[in-house]
Short mmCIF file of C-alpha atoms and ligand atoms in Angstrom, two decimals:
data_model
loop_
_atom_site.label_atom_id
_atom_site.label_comp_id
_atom_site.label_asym_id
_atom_site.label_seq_id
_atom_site.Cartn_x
_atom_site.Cartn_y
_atom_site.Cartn_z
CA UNK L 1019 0.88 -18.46 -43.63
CA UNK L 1020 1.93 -21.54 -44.83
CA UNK L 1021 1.30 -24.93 -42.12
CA UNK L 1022 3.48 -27.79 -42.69
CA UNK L 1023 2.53 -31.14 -41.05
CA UNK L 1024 5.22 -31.99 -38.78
CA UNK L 1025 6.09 -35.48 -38.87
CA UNK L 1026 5.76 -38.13 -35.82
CA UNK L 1027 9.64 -39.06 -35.62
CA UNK L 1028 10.25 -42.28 -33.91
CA UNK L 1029 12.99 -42.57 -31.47
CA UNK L 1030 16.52 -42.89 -32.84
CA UNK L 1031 17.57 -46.86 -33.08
CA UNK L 1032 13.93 -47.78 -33.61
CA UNK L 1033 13.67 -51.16 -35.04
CA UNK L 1034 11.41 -51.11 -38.36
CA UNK L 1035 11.07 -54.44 -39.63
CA UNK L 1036 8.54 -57.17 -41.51
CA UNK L 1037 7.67 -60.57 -40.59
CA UNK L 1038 6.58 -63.84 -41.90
CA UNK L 1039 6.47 -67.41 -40.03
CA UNK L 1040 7.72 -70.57 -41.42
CA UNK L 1041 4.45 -72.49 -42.53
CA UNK L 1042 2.75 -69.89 -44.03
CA UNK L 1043 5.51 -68.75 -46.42
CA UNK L 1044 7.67 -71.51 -47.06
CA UNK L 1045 5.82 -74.75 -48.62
CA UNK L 1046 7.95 -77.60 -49.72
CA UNK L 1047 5.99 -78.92 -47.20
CA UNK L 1048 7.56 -82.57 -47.62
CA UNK L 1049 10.85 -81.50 -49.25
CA UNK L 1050 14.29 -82.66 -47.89
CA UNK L 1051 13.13 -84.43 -45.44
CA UNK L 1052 10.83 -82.47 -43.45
CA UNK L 1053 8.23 -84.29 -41.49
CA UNK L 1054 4.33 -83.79 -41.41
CA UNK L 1055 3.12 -80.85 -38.99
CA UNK L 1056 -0.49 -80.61 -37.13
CA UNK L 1057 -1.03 -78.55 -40.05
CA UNK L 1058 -0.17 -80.51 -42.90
CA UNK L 1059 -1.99 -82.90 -41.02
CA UNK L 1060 -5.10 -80.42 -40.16
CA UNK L 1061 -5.55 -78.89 -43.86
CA UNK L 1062 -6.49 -82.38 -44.77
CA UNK L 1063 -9.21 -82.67 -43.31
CA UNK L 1064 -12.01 -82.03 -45.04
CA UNK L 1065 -13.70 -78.51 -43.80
CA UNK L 1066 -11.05 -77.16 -41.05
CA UNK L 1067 -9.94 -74.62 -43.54
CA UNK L 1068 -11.68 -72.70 -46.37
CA UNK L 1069 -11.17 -74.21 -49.92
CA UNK L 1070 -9.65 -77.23 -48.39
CA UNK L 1071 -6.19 -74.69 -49.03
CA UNK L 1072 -3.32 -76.01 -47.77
CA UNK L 1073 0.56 -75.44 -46.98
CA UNK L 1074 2.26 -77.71 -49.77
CA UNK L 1075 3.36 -74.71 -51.64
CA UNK L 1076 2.59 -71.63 -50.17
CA UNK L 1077 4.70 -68.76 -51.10
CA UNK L 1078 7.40 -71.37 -52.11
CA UNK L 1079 9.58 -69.45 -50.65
CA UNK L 1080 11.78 -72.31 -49.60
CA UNK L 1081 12.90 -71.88 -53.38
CA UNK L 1082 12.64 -68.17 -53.76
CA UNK L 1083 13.66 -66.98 -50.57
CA UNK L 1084 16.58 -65.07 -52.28
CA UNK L 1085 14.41 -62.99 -54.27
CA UNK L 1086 12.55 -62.44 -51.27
CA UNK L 1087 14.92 -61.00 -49.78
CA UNK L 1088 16.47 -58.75 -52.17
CA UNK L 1089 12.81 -57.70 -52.41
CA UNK L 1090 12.81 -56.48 -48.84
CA UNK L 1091 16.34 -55.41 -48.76
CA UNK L 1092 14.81 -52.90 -51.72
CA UNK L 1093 12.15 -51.91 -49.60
CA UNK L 1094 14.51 -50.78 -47.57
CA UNK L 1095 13.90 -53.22 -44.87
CA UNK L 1096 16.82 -53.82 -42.13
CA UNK L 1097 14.88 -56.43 -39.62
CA UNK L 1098 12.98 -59.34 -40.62
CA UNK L 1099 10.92 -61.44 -38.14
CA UNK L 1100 11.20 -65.57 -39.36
CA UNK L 1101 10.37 -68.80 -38.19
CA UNK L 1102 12.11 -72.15 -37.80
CA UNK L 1103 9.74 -74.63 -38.73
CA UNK L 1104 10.75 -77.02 -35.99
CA UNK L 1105 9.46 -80.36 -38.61
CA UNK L 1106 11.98 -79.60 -40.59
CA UNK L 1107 15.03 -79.92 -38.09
CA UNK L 1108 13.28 -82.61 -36.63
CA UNK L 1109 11.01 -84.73 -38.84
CA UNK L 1110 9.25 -86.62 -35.49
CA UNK L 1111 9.74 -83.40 -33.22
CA UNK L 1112 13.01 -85.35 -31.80
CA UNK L 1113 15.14 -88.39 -32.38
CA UNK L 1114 17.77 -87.74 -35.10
CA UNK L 1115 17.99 -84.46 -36.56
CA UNK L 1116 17.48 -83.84 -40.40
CA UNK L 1117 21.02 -82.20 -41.76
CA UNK L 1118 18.75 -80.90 -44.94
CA UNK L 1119 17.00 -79.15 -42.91
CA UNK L 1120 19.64 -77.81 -40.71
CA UNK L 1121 21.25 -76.36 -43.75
CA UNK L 1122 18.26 -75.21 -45.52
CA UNK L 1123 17.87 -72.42 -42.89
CA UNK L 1124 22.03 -71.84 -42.92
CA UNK L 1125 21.95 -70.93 -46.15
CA UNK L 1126 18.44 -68.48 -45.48
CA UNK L 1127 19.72 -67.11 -42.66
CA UNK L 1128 23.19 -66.18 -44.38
CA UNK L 1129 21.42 -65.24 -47.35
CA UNK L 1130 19.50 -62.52 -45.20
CA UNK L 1131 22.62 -61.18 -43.56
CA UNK L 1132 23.64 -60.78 -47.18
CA UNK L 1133 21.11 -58.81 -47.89
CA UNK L 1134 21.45 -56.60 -44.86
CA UNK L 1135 18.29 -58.03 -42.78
CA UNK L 1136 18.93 -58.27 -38.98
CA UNK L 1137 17.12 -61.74 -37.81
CA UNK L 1138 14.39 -61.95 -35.28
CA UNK L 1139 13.97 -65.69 -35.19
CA UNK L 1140 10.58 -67.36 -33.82
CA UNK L 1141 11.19 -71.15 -32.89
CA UNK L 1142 7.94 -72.17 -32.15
CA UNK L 1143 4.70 -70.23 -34.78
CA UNK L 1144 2.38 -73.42 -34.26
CA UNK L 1145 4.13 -76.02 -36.67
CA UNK L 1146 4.12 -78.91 -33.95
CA UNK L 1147 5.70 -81.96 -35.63
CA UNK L 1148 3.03 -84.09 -36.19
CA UNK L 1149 4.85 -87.33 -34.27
CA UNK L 1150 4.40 -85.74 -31.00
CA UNK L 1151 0.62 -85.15 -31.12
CA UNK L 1152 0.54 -88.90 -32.39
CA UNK L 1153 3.17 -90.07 -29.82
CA UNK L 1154 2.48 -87.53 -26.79
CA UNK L 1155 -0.80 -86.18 -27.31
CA UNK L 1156 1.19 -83.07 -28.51
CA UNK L 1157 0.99 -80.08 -26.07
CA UNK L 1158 -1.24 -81.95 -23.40
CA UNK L 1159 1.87 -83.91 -22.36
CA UNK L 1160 5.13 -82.51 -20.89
CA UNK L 1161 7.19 -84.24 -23.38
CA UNK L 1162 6.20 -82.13 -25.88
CA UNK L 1163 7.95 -79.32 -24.18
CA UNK L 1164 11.04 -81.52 -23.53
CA UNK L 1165 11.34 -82.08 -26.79
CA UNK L 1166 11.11 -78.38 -27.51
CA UNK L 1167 13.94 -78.17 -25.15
CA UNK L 1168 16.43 -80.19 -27.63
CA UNK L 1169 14.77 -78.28 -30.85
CA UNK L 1170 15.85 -74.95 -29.40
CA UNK L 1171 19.33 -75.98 -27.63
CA UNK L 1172 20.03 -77.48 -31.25
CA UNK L 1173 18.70 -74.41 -33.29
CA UNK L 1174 20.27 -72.07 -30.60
CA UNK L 1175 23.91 -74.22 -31.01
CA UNK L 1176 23.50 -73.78 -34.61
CA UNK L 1177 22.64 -70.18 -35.72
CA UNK L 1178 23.63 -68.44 -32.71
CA UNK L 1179 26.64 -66.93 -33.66
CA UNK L 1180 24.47 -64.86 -36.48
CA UNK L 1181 20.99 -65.15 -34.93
CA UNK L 1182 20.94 -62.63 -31.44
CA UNK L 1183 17.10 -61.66 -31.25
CA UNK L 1184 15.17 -64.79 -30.42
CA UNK L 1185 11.20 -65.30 -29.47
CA UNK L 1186 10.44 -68.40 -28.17
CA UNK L 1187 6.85 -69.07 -29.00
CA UNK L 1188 4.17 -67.17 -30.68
CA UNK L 1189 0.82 -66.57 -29.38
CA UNK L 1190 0.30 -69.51 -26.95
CA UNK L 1191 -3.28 -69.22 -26.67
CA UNK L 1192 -3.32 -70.17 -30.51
CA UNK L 1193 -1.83 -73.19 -30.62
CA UNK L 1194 -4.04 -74.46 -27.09
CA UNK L 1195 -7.02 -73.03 -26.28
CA UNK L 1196 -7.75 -72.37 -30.19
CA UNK L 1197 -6.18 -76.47 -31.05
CA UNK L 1198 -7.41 -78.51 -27.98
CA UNK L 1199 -10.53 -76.21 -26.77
CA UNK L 1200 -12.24 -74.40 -29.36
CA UNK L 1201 -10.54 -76.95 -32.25
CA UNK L 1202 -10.72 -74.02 -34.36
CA UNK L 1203 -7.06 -74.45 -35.34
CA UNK L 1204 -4.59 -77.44 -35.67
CA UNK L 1205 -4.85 -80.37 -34.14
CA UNK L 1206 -8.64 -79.42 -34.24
CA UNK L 1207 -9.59 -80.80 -30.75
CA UNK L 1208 -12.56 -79.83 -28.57
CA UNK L 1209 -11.35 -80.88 -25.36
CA UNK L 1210 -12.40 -80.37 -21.65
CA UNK L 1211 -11.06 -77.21 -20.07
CA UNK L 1212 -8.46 -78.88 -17.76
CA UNK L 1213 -6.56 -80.32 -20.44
CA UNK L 1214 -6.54 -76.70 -22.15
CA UNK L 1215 -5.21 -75.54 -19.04
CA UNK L 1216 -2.63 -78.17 -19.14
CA UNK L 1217 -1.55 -77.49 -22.61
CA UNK L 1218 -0.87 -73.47 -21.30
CA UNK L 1219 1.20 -74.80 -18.91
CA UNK L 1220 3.18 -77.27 -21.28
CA UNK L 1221 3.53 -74.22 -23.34
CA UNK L 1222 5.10 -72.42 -21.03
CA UNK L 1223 7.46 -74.53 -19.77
CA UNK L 1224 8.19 -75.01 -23.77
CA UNK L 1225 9.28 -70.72 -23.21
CA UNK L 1226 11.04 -71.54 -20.06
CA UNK L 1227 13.41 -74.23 -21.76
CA UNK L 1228 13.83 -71.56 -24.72
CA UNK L 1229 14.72 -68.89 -22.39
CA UNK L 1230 17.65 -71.32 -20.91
CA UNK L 1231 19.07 -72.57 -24.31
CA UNK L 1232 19.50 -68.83 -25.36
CA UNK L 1233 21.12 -68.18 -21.82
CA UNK L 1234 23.12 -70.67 -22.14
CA UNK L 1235 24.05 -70.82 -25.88
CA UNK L 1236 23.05 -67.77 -27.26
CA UNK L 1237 26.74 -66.39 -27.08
CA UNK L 1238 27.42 -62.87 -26.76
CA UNK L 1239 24.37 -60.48 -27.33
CA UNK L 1240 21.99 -62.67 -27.84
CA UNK L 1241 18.53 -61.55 -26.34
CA UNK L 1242 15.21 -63.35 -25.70
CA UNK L 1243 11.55 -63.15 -25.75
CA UNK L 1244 7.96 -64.91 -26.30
CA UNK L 1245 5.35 -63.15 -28.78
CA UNK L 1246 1.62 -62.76 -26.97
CA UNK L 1247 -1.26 -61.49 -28.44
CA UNK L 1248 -2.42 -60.40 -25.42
CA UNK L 1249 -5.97 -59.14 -24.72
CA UNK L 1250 -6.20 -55.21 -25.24
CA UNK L 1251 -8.52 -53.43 -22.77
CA UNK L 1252 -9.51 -49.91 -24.02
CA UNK L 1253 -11.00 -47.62 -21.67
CA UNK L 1254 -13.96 -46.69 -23.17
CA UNK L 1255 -12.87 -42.71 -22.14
CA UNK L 1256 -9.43 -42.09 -21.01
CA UNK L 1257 -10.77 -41.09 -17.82
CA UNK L 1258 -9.44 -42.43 -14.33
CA UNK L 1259 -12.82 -44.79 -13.61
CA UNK L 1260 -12.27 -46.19 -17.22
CA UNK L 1261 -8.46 -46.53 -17.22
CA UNK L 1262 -8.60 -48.69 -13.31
CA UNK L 1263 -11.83 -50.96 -14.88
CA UNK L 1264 -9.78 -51.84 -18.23
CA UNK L 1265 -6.81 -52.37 -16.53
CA UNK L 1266 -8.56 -54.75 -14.12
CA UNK L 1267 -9.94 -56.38 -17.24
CA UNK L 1268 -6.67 -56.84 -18.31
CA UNK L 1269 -5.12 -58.59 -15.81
CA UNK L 1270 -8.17 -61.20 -15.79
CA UNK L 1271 -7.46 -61.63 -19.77
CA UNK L 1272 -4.01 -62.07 -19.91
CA UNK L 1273 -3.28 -63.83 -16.56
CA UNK L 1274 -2.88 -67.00 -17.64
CA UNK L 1275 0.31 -66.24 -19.60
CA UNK L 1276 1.52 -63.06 -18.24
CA UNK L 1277 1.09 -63.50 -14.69
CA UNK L 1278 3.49 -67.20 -14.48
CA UNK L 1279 6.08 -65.33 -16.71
CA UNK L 1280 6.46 -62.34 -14.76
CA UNK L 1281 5.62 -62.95 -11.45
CA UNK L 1282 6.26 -66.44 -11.20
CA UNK L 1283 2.81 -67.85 -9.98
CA UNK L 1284 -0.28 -68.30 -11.07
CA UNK L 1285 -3.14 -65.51 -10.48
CA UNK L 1286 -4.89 -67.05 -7.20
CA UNK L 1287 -7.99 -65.85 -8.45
CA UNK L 1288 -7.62 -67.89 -11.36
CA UNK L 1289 -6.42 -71.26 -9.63
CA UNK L 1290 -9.76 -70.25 -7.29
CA UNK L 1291 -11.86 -69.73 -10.82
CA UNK L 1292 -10.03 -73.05 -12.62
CA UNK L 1293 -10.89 -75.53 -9.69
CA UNK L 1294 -10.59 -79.04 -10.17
CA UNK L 1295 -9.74 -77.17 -13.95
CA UNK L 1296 -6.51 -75.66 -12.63
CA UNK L 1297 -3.41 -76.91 -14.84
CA UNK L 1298 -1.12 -79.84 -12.52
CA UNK L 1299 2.44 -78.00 -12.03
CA UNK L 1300 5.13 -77.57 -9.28
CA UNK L 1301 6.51 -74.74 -7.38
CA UNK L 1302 9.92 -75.49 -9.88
CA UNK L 1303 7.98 -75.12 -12.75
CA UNK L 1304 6.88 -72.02 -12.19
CA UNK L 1305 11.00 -70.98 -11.47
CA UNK L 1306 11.36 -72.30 -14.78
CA UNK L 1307 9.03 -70.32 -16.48
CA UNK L 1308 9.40 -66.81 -14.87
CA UNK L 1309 14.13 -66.83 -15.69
CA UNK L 1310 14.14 -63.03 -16.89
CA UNK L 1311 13.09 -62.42 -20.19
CA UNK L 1312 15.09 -59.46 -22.19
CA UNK L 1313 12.07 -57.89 -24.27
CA UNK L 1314 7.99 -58.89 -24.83
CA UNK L 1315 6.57 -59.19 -28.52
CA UNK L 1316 3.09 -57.96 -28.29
CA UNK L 1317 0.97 -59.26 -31.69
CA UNK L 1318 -1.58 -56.12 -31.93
CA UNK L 1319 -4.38 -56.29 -33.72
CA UNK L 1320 -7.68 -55.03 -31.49
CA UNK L 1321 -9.03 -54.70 -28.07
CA UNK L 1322 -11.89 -54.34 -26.57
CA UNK L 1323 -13.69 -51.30 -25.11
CA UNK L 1324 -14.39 -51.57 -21.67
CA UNK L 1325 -15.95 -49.12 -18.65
CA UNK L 1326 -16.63 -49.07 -15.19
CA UNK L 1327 -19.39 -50.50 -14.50
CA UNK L 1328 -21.56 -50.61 -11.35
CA UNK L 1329 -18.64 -50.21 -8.06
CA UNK L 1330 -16.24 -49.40 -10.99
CA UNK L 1331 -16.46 -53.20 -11.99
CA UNK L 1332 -15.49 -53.55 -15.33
CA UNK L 1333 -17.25 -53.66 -18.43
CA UNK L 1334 -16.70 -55.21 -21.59
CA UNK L 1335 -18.60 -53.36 -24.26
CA UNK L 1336 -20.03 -55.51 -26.63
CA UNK L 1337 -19.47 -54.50 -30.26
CA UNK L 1338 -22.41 -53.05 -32.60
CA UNK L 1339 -22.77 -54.75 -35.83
CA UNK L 1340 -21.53 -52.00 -38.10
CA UNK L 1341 -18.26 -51.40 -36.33
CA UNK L 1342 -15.72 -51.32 -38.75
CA UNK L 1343 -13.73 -54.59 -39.20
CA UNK L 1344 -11.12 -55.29 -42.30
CA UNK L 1345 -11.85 -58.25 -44.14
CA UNK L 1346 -10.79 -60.92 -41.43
CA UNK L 1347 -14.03 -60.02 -39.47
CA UNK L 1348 -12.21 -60.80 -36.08
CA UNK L 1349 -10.27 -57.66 -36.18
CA UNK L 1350 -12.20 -54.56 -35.50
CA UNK L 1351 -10.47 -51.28 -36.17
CA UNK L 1352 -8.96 -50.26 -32.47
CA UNK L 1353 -6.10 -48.46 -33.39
CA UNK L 1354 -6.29 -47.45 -29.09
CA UNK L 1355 -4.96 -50.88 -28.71
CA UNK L 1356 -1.70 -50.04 -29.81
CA UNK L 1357 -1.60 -47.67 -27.25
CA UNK L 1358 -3.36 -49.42 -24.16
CA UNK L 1359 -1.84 -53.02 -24.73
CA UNK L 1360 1.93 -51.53 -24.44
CA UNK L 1361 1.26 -49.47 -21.61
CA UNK L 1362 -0.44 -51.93 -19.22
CA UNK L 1363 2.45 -54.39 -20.03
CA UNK L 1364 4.81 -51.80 -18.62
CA UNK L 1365 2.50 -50.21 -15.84
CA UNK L 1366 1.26 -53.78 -14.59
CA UNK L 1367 4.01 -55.70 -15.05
CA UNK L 1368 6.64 -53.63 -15.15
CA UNK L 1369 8.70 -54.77 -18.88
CA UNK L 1370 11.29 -52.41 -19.79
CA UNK L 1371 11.54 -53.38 -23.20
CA UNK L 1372 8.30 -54.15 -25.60
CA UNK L 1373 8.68 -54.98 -29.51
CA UNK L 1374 5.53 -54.96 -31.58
CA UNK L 1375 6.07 -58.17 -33.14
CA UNK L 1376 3.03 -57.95 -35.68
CA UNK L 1377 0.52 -55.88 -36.75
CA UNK L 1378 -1.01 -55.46 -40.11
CA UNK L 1379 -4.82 -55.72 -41.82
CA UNK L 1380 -6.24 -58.71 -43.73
CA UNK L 1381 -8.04 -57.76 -46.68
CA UNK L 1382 -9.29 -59.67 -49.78
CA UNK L 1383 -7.13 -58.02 -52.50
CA UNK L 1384 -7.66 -59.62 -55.87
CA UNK L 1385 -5.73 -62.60 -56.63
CA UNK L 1386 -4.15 -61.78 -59.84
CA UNK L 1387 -3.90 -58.40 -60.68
CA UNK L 1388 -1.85 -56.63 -63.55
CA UNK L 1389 -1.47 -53.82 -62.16
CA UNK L 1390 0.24 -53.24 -58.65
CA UNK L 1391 -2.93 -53.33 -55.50
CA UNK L 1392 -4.28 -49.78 -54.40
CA UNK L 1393 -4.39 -50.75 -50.81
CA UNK L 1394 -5.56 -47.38 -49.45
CA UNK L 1395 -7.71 -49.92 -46.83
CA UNK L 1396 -4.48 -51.57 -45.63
CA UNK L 1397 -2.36 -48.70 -45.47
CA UNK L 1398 -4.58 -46.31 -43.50
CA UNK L 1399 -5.73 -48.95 -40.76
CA UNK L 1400 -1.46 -49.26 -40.54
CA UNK L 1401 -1.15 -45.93 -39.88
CA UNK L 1402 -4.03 -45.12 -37.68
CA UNK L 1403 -1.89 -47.93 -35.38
CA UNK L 1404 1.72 -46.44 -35.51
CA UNK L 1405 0.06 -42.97 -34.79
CA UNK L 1406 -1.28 -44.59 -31.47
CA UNK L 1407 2.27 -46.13 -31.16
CA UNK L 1408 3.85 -43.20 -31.52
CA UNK L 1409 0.97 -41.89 -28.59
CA UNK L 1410 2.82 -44.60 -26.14
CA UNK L 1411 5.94 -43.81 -26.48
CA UNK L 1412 5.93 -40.42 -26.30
CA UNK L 1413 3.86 -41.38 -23.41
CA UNK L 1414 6.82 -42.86 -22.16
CA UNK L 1415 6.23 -46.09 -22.60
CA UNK L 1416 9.32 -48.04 -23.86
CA UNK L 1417 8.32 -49.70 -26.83
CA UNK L 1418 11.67 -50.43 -28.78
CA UNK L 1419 10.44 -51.50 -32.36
CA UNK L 1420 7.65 -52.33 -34.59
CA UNK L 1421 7.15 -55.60 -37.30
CA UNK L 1422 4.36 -54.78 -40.05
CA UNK L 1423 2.81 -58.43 -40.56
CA UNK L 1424 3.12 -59.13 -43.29
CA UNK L 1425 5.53 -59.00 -45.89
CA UNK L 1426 3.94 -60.83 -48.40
CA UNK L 1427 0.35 -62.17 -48.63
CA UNK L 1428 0.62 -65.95 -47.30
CA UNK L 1429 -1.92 -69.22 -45.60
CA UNK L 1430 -3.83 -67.83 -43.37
CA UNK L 1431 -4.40 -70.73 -41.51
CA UNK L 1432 -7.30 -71.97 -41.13
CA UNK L 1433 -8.44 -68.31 -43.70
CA UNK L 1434 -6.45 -70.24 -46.12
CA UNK L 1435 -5.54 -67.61 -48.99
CA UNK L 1436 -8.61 -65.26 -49.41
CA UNK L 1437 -7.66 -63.29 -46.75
CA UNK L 1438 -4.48 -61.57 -47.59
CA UNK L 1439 -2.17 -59.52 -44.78
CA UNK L 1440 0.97 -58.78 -47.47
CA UNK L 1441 2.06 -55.38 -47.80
CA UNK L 1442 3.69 -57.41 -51.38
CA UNK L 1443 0.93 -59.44 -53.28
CA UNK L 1444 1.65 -63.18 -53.90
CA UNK L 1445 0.20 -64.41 -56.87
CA UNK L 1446 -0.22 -68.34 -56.05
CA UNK L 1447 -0.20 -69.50 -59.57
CA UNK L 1448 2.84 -67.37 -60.77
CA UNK L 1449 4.54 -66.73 -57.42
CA UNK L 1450 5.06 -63.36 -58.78
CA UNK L 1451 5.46 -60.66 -56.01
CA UNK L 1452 4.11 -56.99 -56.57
CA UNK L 1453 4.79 -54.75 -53.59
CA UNK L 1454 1.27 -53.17 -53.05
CA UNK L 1455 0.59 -49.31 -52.20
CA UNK L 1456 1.06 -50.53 -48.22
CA UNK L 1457 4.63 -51.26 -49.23
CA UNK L 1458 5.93 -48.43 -51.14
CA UNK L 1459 4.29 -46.51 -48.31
CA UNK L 1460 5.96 -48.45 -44.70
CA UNK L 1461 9.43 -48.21 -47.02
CA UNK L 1462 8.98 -44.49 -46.60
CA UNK L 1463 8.40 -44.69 -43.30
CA UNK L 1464 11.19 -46.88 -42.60
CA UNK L 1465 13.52 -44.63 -43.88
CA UNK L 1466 11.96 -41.84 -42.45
CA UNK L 1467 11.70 -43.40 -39.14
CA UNK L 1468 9.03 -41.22 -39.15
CA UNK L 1469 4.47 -41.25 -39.69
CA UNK L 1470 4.77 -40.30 -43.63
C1 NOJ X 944 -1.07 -63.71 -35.77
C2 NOJ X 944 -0.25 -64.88 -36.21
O1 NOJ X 944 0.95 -64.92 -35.49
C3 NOJ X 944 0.00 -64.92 -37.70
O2 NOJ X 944 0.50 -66.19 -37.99
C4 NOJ X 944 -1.27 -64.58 -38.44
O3 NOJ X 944 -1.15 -64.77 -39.81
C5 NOJ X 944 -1.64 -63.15 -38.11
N1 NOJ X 944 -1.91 -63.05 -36.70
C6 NOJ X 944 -2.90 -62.65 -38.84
O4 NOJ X 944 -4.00 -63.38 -38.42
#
């Protein structure tokens, strides 16, 4: 008897996409008349990232975006997930606006409707004009988040008759507690906890004023969202003891972004746990930050395991050495992430409507290579992922679409270029592009909607 695999199909209307962010892509870093960012500012200084790399150039896809596109529009792609680097429509962050830069992303964004590609536009992927951490102290001050305000109400005014999926911010904790705490990422500031509380909050109230100019600008259809990489809990077993402990675990992760956003208040237990620590806000704040949001991005890239410990306290499991990571040593191979993180955003807080807004496997693929990359690595840990995916929602969980970071290799901050997440190489010194095994392979699924 003959056995034919029967392939995981994807809901009909699934959204298959790629996605790329503004500083890591584009370069012409000082082109036109776009002003310095924290990290044009950070990759300066000597030893924040590795080889001193920087964003000057990049991809240069500021120049070649057209060829980028018809690239992806080959691959078959229909979605594309972009960023507006906010330094470029506003060289000090506010003030007068910078018509170059205005039109630069008219002409991308019309460019990628030519080429049938649906955009999902970011406004905020860490790119803080570098005037407002001089001028404000950057995200430690509220008028950092006013000035976002104008930023999105302009970019909103501006492409929102061809732009309808926005996302707000991505990955909050990134550009605070990894830029004012840890310092591990632009500005580079090891700061004491309260003002890393207070630069959470700022960055909230940055979603809550992005939320409003797409409610009130956005025109008809046009939806909104923020991108979190929220902190995946895996049960250890998917037993009942397990699920409650990770779950619990969860909530203490991910309440200090979650929790104001969808229920409007900060976790007690946290304010309790914060102290003196706790962030300064008021009571309209927090009715600012929790308006309705349409969808959540989840970035998913790991988790960890946790049990029930003693009295079904949980757990975290700490990780043995040998547990496999890909090349970017942070991200251990969880594919039960992709399950778990999606469903306790929908059990615990109830979202209808989840997009995975990145996932994808940094690997150091040779930097010039004649002959198109072999990325068996890269394409497996992919799959492993969408096969959990495809675990939630039949689960019934409603996740609505899926963006493979990324589509080309590109800075990984403070990585720099080793570390490469493309699915299409970049060659630095040429700026040739060679779609990799990964590529050829997610086109398939695309098209297939389908686990090929
Ligand atoms: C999340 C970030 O949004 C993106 O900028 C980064 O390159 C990827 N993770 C990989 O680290």
């Amino acid at each position: 008897m003959a056995i034919h695999p029967r392939p995981l199909k994807f809901p009909r209307n699934f959204v298959w996409g790629l996605a790329t962010a503004a500083p890591q892509i584009e370069g012409a870093a000082f082109t036109d008349g776009k002003g310095s960012s924290i990290w044009d500012t950070f990759a300066r200084q000597p030893g924040k990232v590795k080889n001193g790399d920087n964003l000057d150039v990049a991809c240069d896809h500021y120049h070649l975006f057209k060829k980028d596109f018809a690239l992806m529009a080959a691959l078959g792609a229909k979605n594309y997930r972009l960023s507006i680097a906010w330094p470029r429509i506003f060289p000090t962050g506010r003030g007068a606006v910078n018509r170059k830069g205005l039109d630069f992303y008219q002409r991308l964004i019309d460019s990628m409707l030519a080429h049938g590609l649906t955009p999902w536009v970011t406004m905020f992927h860490w790119d803080l004009p570098q005037a407002l951490e001089d001028d404000f102290g950057g995200w430690r001050d509220r008028r950092t988040a006013d000035a976002f305000a104008t930023y999105a109400d302009t970019i909103v005014i501006t492409y929102g008759d061809r732009v309808k999926n926005w996302i707000t911010l991505n990955e909050i904790v990134c550009f605070t507690r990894m830029g004012y705490g840890t310092g591990l990422k632009a500005p580079g500031l090891k700061l004491p906890e309260q003002i890393v509380n207070q630069t959470y909050h700022n960055a909230l109230l940055a979603h809550g004023h992005g939320l409003r100019a797409v409610r009130e600008h956005g025109g008809k259809g046009a939806r909104v969202g923020i991108t979190d990489n929220i902190e995946n809990s895996i049960p250890l077993t998917e037993t009942p003891a397990d699920i409650a402990a990770a779950k619990a675990q969860f909530v203490t992760a991910n309440t200090r972004v979650l929790e104001p956003i969808f229920k409007g208040r900060y976790n007690p237990a946290y304010l309790r746990a914060a102290g003196a620590d706790a962030p300064k806000f008021s009571a309209g704040d927090l009715e600012h930050i929790s308006r309705p949001t349409d969808f959540l991005g989840l970035n998913v890239y790991w988790g960890d395991f946790v049990k029930a410990g003693k009295n079904g306290h949980p757990e975290v499991l700490p990780f043995p050495p040998s547990f496999p990571t890909t090349d970017a040593v942070w991200q251990r191979h969880t594919p039960q992430s992709m399950y778990w993180g999606p469903r306790m955003v929908a059990e615990i807080y109830g979202v209808k409507s989840i997009y995975i807004t990145e996932n994808g496997a940094g690997y150091l693929d040779p930097p010039h290579s004649k002959t198109p990359i072999h990325d068996l690595h890269r394409r497996d840990y992919v799959r492993n992922y969408l096969r959990e995916l495809h675990r939630a929602i039949r689960d019934g969980v409603p996740v609505k679409g899926y963006f493979l970071w990324s589509f080309m290799d590109n800075f990984e901050w403070e990585d720099g270029y080793d570390i490469r997440f493309g699915v299409v190489h970049c060659d630095f010194k040429t700026q040739r592009r060679t779609p990799k095994l990964s590529a050829r392979w997610y086109s398939e699924v695309m098209s297939a909607n389908a686990i090929v």
